[in-house]
Amino acid sequence: MTIEDACQITNGQLVNSRSSPGSFRGVSINSRTLRSGNAFLCLKGERADGHCFAPAARRNGAALIVADHARAKQWRRWNVPVLGVDDPLTALGDLAASFQSLFPTRYIAVTGSVGKTTTKELIAAALAARYRVFKSPGNFNNLIGIPLALLARNLRAANIDQYGVLEFGMSTPGEIARLTDIVRPQWGVVTRIAPSHLMQMGSLAAIARAKRELFDHAGPDAVAFLNNDDLYQRHWQSRWSRPTVTYAMEENADFVASRVKSLGHGGLGFLVNGRHRVELSLAGLHNVPNALAAIAVARHLRVPFPSIATALKKVRPVGQRSKITRIGKVTLIEDCYNANPASTLAALQTLATWPGAIRRIAVLGAMRELGPREVTWHRRVGRLATASTDLLVTVGQLAGEFAAGVRSKTGRPEVVFCPDRHRAARILKQLIRPGDVILLKASHSEHFEEIAEQLTSVRVTSARTERD
């Protein structure tokens, strides 16, 4: 992209116009990973201000520095072009919007409170059975990640992707609206509206309004794929004439799952509309609606059902989302990428229905960003966990509220409180025995992956069980 084009796209001002305008290839927001010829955008974060790293980016070969007007003027004598803009983050989105419009790719946006990443992966896999597909990498799902993913695409590639599947996340109102304006998706998928980011959003209704921004800002012909088991999404349909495709497990819908059963070792099988057999290599009943969303999108785009079924069976857990590990005769369910009440209850349901478990152990850490009612939410989930577990291990002060919610006259489950994850790992090493199924569930900030690393180094033997 030429620097002159960047000036026009961002409505910015080149403060050192005597320098050669030239062009840049790719963008960076990290001076350490910047490649020579990249444009460096000075984004302000919670912990660091990108403007502080502009000198390093200059030394590392940046072809353009994009900064706010005040800082840009201070660098007008630099020998690298410096572009002053009102807001570098807005400029990043504007550059991405302009660049992605050069591609013939049409986009599917996936949002919701739970299951976004898994649903994105399932949709991409199902579409890839027939088409060339681009998908946003990892957790690139916000006002920084999505533009970076789009700007990293290769316009000169021999085979340009026909469809793109992007995950839209948010923590405050307006973010999904902005992402929609940048991407202009032709299809939108919503998983489920559930309590998350309540500290910022305040209420479930506010979360629903924020998710609906996807359709409020998409074109009138953009197709909505909605979960009919969700009350808010059913309500939306009564208020619009937008083309809509529905999926559900309990309510009537265009795509309905039935005869769901566990296949053991983290697999699921079910029928779609009473006829088509689908098997997943993913644990948990909550992944059935995720798969239904993928099936709905793929069928809408004319992918044959047998091809969809074959593709979905090959999808594996992403990161720390319902990752299944066998430690001798112990099963570890590692689901600690994130946590909110809905996802925690879904994980507990997976634990409760795990076939062949001799003892079910739930290791629960804090669910973050739930606002002033966070204690209430933890106690509520703890009360519901009673029926799912034989042993409940809570980790950290806030997670101790899970135990406060436990009500059991029979003494089940046993509850163990651990002040931190290191203590939890030591106690679990002493407690686990063959036949145990252990769930690790917490927000990512709790770093439960460290507990998983400790447990996977343990060899659980029958001899040890007899000594215990």
JSON list of N, CA, C and O in Angstrom, two decimals, residues 2-35:
[
{"chain": "A", "resi": 2, "resn": "THR", "atom": "N", "xyz": [0.54, 2.24, -0.81]},
{"chain": "A", "resi": 2, "resn": "THR", "atom": "CA", "xyz": [1.33, 3.47, -0.81]},
{"chain": "A", "resi": 2, "resn": "THR", "atom": "C", "xyz": [1.01, 4.31, 0.43]},
{"chain": "A", "resi": 2, "resn": "THR", "atom": "O", "xyz": [-0.10, 4.25, 0.97]},
{"chain": "A", "resi": 3, "resn": "ILE", "atom": "N", "xyz": [1.99, 5.09, 0.83]},
{"chain": "A", "resi": 3, "resn": "ILE", "atom": "CA", "xyz": [1.78, 5.97, 1.98]},
{"chain": "A", "resi": 3, "resn": "ILE", "atom": "C", "xyz": [0.77, 7.05, 1.64]},
{"chain": "A", "resi": 3, "resn": "ILE", "atom": "O", "xyz": [-0.02, 7.48, 2.49]},
{"chain": "A", "resi": 4, "resn": "GLU", "atom": "N", "xyz": [0.74, 7.45, 0.39]},
{"chain": "A", "resi": 4, "resn": "GLU", "atom": "CA", "xyz": [-0.26, 8.44, -0.04]},
{"chain": "A", "resi": 4, "resn": "GLU", "atom": "C", "xyz": [-1.67, 7.89, 0.13]},
{"chain": "A", "resi": 4, "resn": "GLU", "atom": "O", "xyz": [-2.58, 8.59, 0.60]},
{"chain": "A", "resi": 5, "resn": "ASP", "atom": "N", "xyz": [-1.85, 6.60, -0.25]},
{"chain": "A", "resi": 5, "resn": "ASP", "atom": "CA", "xyz": [-3.16, 5.96, -0.05]},
{"chain": "A", "resi": 5, "resn": "ASP", "atom": "C", "xyz": [-3.51, 5.90, 1.43]},
{"chain": "A", "resi": 5, "resn": "ASP", "atom": "O", "xyz": [-4.67, 6.13, 1.83]},
{"chain": "A", "resi": 6, "resn": "ALA", "atom": "N", "xyz": [-2.53, 5.56, 2.26]},
{"chain": "A", "resi": 6, "resn": "ALA", "atom": "CA", "xyz": [-2.77, 5.48, 3.70]},
{"chain": "A", "resi": 6, "resn": "ALA", "atom": "C", "xyz": [-3.20, 6.83, 4.26]},
{"chain": "A", "resi": 6, "resn": "ALA", "atom": "O", "xyz": [-4.08, 6.90, 5.14]},
{"chain": "A", "resi": 7, "resn": "CYS", "atom": "N", "xyz": [-2.62, 7.91, 3.75]},
{"chain": "A", "resi": 7, "resn": "CYS", "atom": "CA", "xyz": [-3.03, 9.25, 4.19]},
{"chain": "A", "resi": 7, "resn": "CYS", "atom": "C", "xyz": [-4.50, 9.51, 3.89]},
{"chain": "A", "resi": 7, "resn": "CYS", "atom": "O", "xyz": [-5.25, 10.02, 4.73]},
{"chain": "A", "resi": 8, "resn": "GLN", "atom": "N", "xyz": [-4.92, 9.14, 2.69]},
{"chain": "A", "resi": 8, "resn": "GLN", "atom": "CA", "xyz": [-6.30, 9.37, 2.28]},
{"chain": "A", "resi": 8, "resn": "GLN", "atom": "C", "xyz": [-7.26, 8.47, 3.06]},
{"chain": "A", "resi": 8, "resn": "GLN", "atom": "O", "xyz": [-8.33, 8.93, 3.49]},
{"chain": "A", "resi": 9, "resn": "ILE", "atom": "N", "xyz": [-6.90, 7.19, 3.24]},
{"chain": "A", "resi": 9, "resn": "ILE", "atom": "CA", "xyz": [-7.78, 6.24, 3.92]},
{"chain": "A", "resi": 9, "resn": "ILE", "atom": "C", "xyz": [-8.01, 6.64, 5.37]},
{"chain": "A", "resi": 9, "resn": "ILE", "atom": "O", "xyz": [-9.13, 6.55, 5.89]},
{"chain": "A", "resi": 10, "resn": "THR", "atom": "N", "xyz": [-6.96, 7.11, 6.04]},
{"chain": "A", "resi": 10, "resn": "THR", "atom": "CA", "xyz": [-7.05, 7.43, 7.46]},
{"chain": "A", "resi": 10, "resn": "THR", "atom": "C", "xyz": [-7.37, 8.89, 7.72]},
{"chain": "A", "resi": 10, "resn": "THR", "atom": "O", "xyz": [-7.52, 9.29, 8.88]},
{"chain": "A", "resi": 11, "resn": "ASN", "atom": "N", "xyz": [-7.47, 9.68, 6.66]},
{"chain": "A", "resi": 11, "resn": "ASN", "atom": "CA", "xyz": [-7.67, 11.13, 6.80]},
{"chain": "A", "resi": 11, "resn": "ASN", "atom": "C", "xyz": [-6.57, 11.72, 7.67]},
{"chain": "A", "resi": 11, "resn": "ASN", "atom": "O", "xyz": [-6.80, 12.58, 8.52]},
{"chain": "A", "resi": 12, "resn": "GLY", "atom": "N", "xyz": [-5.33, 11.23, 7.45]},
{"chain": "A", "resi": 12, "resn": "GLY", "atom": "CA", "xyz": [-4.20, 11.66, 8.25]},
{"chain": "A", "resi": 12, "resn": "GLY", "atom": "C", "xyz": [-3.35, 12.69, 7.54]},
{"chain": "A", "resi": 12, "resn": "GLY", "atom": "O", "xyz": [-3.62, 13.09, 6.39]},
{"chain": "A", "resi": 13, "resn": "GLN", "atom": "N", "xyz": [-2.31, 13.14, 8.22]},
{"chain": "A", "resi": 13, "resn": "GLN", "atom": "CA", "xyz": [-1.41, 14.16, 7.69]},
{"chain": "A", "resi": 13, "resn": "GLN", "atom": "C", "xyz": [0.03, 13.69, 7.84]},
{"chain": "A", "resi": 13, "resn": "GLN", "atom": "O", "xyz": [0.48, 13.35, 8.94]},
{"chain": "A", "resi": 14, "resn": "LEU", "atom": "N", "xyz": [0.76, 13.67, 6.74]},
{"chain": "A", "resi": 14, "resn": "LEU", "atom": "CA", "xyz": [2.17, 13.33, 6.76]},
{"chain": "A", "resi": 14, "resn": "LEU", "atom": "C", "xyz": [2.95, 14.54, 7.27]},
{"chain": "A", "resi": 14, "resn": "LEU", "atom": "O", "xyz": [3.00, 15.58, 6.60]},
{"chain": "A", "resi": 15, "resn": "VAL", "atom": "N", "xyz": [3.55, 14.43, 8.45]},
{"chain": "A", "resi": 15, "resn": "VAL", "atom": "CA", "xyz": [4.14, 15.61, 9.09]},
{"chain": "A", "resi": 15, "resn": "VAL", "atom": "C", "xyz": [5.51, 15.95, 8.53]},
{"chain": "A", "resi": 15, "resn": "VAL", "atom": "O", "xyz": [5.97, 17.10, 8.68]},
{"chain": "A", "resi": 16, "resn": "ASN", "atom": "N", "xyz": [6.20, 14.99, 7.94]},
{"chain": "A", "resi": 16, "resn": "ASN", "atom": "CA", "xyz": [7.52, 15.25, 7.36]},
{"chain": "A", "resi": 16, "resn": "ASN", "atom": "C", "xyz": [7.44, 14.98, 5.86]},
{"chain": "A", "resi": 16, "resn": "ASN", "atom": "O", "xyz": [8.00, 14.01, 5.36]},
{"chain": "A", "resi": 17, "resn": "SER", "atom": "N", "xyz": [6.74, 15.84, 5.17]},
{"chain": "A", "resi": 17, "resn": "SER", "atom": "CA", "xyz": [6.43, 15.64, 3.75]},
{"chain": "A", "resi": 17, "resn": "SER", "atom": "C", "xyz": [7.67, 15.65, 2.88]},
{"chain": "A", "resi": 17, "resn": "SER", "atom": "O", "xyz": [7.62, 15.20, 1.73]},
{"chain": "A", "resi": 18, "resn": "ARG", "atom": "N", "xyz": [8.81, 16.13, 3.41]},
{"chain": "A", "resi": 18, "resn": "ARG", "atom": "CA", "xyz": [10.02, 16.14, 2.60]},
{"chain": "A", "resi": 18, "resn": "ARG", "atom": "C", "xyz": [10.61, 14.74, 2.45]},
{"chain": "A", "resi": 18, "resn": "ARG", "atom": "O", "xyz": [11.41, 14.49, 1.56]},
{"chain": "A", "resi": 19, "resn": "SER", "atom": "N", "xyz": [10.24, 13.81, 3.35]},
{"chain": "A", "resi": 19, "resn": "SER", "atom": "CA", "xyz": [10.73, 12.45, 3.22]},
{"chain": "A", "resi": 19, "resn": "SER", "atom": "C", "xyz": [10.01, 11.77, 2.06]},
{"chain": "A", "resi": 19, "resn": "SER", "atom": "O", "xyz": [8.91, 12.14, 1.68]},
{"chain": "A", "resi": 20, "resn": "SER", "atom": "N", "xyz": [10.65, 10.77, 1.49]},
{"chain": "A", "resi": 20, "resn": "SER", "atom": "CA", "xyz": [10.08, 10.07, 0.34]},
{"chain": "A", "resi": 20, "resn": "SER", "atom": "C", "xyz": [8.84, 9.31, 0.78]},
{"chain": "A", "resi": 20, "resn": "SER", "atom": "O", "xyz": [8.92, 8.46, 1.68]},
{"chain": "A", "resi": 21, "resn": "PRO", "atom": "N", "xyz": [7.66, 9.60, 0.19]},
{"chain": "A", "resi": 21, "resn": "PRO", "atom": "CA", "xyz": [6.43, 8.93, 0.62]},
{"chain": "A", "resi": 21, "resn": "PRO", "atom": "C", "xyz": [6.51, 7.41, 0.48]},
{"chain": "A", "resi": 21, "resn": "PRO", "atom": "O", "xyz": [6.31, 6.68, 1.43]},
{"chain": "A", "resi": 22, "resn": "GLY", "atom": "N", "xyz": [6.84, 6.91, -0.73]},
{"chain": "A", "resi": 22, "resn": "GLY", "atom": "CA", "xyz": [7.02, 5.49, -0.93]},
{"chain": "A", "resi": 22, "resn": "GLY", "atom": "C", "xyz": [5.79, 4.66, -0.59]},
{"chain": "A", "resi": 22, "resn": "GLY", "atom": "O", "xyz": [4.65, 5.11, -0.73]},
{"chain": "A", "resi": 23, "resn": "SER", "atom": "N", "xyz": [6.04, 3.45, -0.09]},
{"chain": "A", "resi": 23, "resn": "SER", "atom": "CA", "xyz": [4.97, 2.51, 0.24]},
{"chain": "A", "resi": 23, "resn": "SER", "atom": "C", "xyz": [5.42, 1.63, 1.40]},
{"chain": "A", "resi": 23, "resn": "SER", "atom": "O", "xyz": [6.57, 1.67, 1.83]},
{"chain": "A", "resi": 24, "resn": "PHE", "atom": "N", "xyz": [4.50, 0.84, 1.90]},
{"chain": "A", "resi": 24, "resn": "PHE", "atom": "CA", "xyz": [4.83, -0.11, 2.97]},
{"chain": "A", "resi": 24, "resn": "PHE", "atom": "C", "xyz": [4.17, -1.44, 2.65]},
{"chain": "A", "resi": 24, "resn": "PHE", "atom": "O", "xyz": [3.21, -1.51, 1.88]},
{"chain": "A", "resi": 25, "resn": "ARG", "atom": "N", "xyz": [4.69, -2.48, 3.27]},
{"chain": "A", "resi": 25, "resn": "ARG", "atom": "CA", "xyz": [4.14, -3.82, 3.08]},
{"chain": "A", "resi": 25, "resn": "ARG", "atom": "C", "xyz": [3.88, -4.44, 4.45]},
{"chain": "A", "resi": 25, "resn": "ARG", "atom": "O", "xyz": [4.82, -4.74, 5.20]},
{"chain": "A", "resi": 26, "resn": "GLY", "atom": "N", "xyz": [2.62, -4.58, 4.80]},
{"chain": "A", "resi": 26, "resn": "GLY", "atom": "CA", "xyz": [2.26, -5.14, 6.09]},
{"chain": "A", "resi": 26, "resn": "GLY", "atom": "C", "xyz": [2.30, -4.11, 7.19]},
{"chain": "A", "resi": 26, "resn": "GLY", "atom": "O", "xyz": [2.89, -3.03, 7.04]},
{"chain": "A", "resi": 27, "resn": "VAL", "atom": "N", "xyz": [1.66, -4.44, 8.30]},
{"chain": "A", "resi": 27, "resn": "VAL", "atom": "CA", "xyz": [1.65, -3.53, 9.45]},
{"chain": "A", "resi": 27, "resn": "VAL", "atom": "C", "xyz": [2.10, -4.28, 10.70]},
{"chain": "A", "resi": 27, "resn": "VAL", "atom": "O", "xyz": [2.05, -5.51, 10.75]},
{"chain": "A", "resi": 28, "resn": "SER", "atom": "N", "xyz": [2.51, -3.51, 11.69]},
{"chain": "A", "resi": 28, "resn": "SER", "atom": "CA", "xyz": [2.95, -4.10, 12.96]},
{"chain": "A", "resi": 28, "resn": "SER", "atom": "C", "xyz": [2.55, -3.17, 14.09]},
{"chain": "A", "resi": 28, "resn": "SER", "atom": "O", "xyz": [2.50, -1.95, 13.92]},
{"chain": "A", "resi": 29, "resn": "ILE", "atom": "N", "xyz": [2.29, -3.77, 15.25]},
{"chain": "A", "resi": 29, "resn": "ILE", "atom": "CA", "xyz": [2.04, -2.98, 16.46]},
{"chain": "A", "resi": 29, "resn": "ILE", "atom": "C", "xyz": [3.07, -3.34, 17.53]},
{"chain": "A", "resi": 29, "resn": "ILE", "atom": "O", "xyz": [2.94, -2.92, 18.67]},
{"chain": "A", "resi": 30, "resn": "ASN", "atom": "N", "xyz": [4.08, -4.13, 17.14]},
{"chain": "A", "resi": 30, "resn": "ASN", "atom": "CA", "xyz": [5.11, -4.58, 18.07]},
{"chain": "A", "resi": 30, "resn": "ASN", "atom": "C", "xyz": [6.47, -4.32, 17.45]},
{"chain": "A", "resi": 30, "resn": "ASN", "atom": "O", "xyz": [6.83, -4.93, 16.44]},
{"chain": "A", "resi": 31, "resn": "SER", "atom": "N", "xyz": [7.25, -3.42, 18.04]},
{"chain": "A", "resi": 31, "resn": "SER", "atom": "CA", "xyz": [8.54, -3.05, 17.47]},
{"chain": "A", "resi": 31, "resn": "SER", "atom": "C", "xyz": [9.52, -4.21, 17.46]},
{"chain": "A", "resi": 31, "resn": "SER", "atom": "O", "xyz": [10.46, -4.24, 16.66]},
{"chain": "A", "resi": 32, "resn": "ARG", "atom": "N", "xyz": [9.30, -5.20, 18.35]},
{"chain": "A", "resi": 32, "resn": "ARG", "atom": "CA", "xyz": [10.23, -6.33, 18.41]},
{"chain": "A", "resi": 32, "resn": "ARG", "atom": "C", "xyz": [10.03, -7.32, 17.27]},
{"chain": "A", "resi": 32, "resn": "ARG", "atom": "O", "xyz": [10.97, -7.99, 16.85]},
{"chain": "A", "resi": 33, "resn": "THR", "atom": "N", "xyz": [8.80, -7.45, 16.79]},
{"chain": "A", "resi": 33, "resn": "THR", "atom": "CA", "xyz": [8.51, -8.40, 15.71]},
{"chain": "A", "resi": 33, "resn": "THR", "atom": "C", "xyz": [8.32, -7.71, 14.37]},
{"chain": "A", "resi": 33, "resn": "THR", "atom": "O", "xyz": [8.03, -8.36, 13.38]},
{"chain": "A", "resi": 34, "resn": "LEU", "atom": "N", "xyz": [8.46, -6.39, 14.35]},
{"chain": "A", "resi": 34, "resn": "LEU", "atom": "CA", "xyz": [8.30, -5.63, 13.12]},
{"chain": "A", "resi": 34, "resn": "LEU", "atom": "C", "xyz": [9.32, -6.08, 12.08]},
{"chain": "A", "resi": 34, "resn": "LEU", "atom": "O", "xyz": [10.49, -6.31, 12.38]},
{"chain": "A", "resi": 35, "resn": "ARG", "atom": "N", "xyz": [8.85, -6.19, 10.83]},
{"chain": "A", "resi": 35, "resn": "ARG", "atom": "CA", "xyz": [9.73, -6.53, 9.72]},
{"chain": "A", "resi": 35, "resn": "ARG", "atom": "C", "xyz": [10.04, -5.26, 8.94]},
{"chain": "A", "resi": 35, "resn": "ARG", "atom": "O", "xyz": [9.20, -4.37, 8.81]}
]
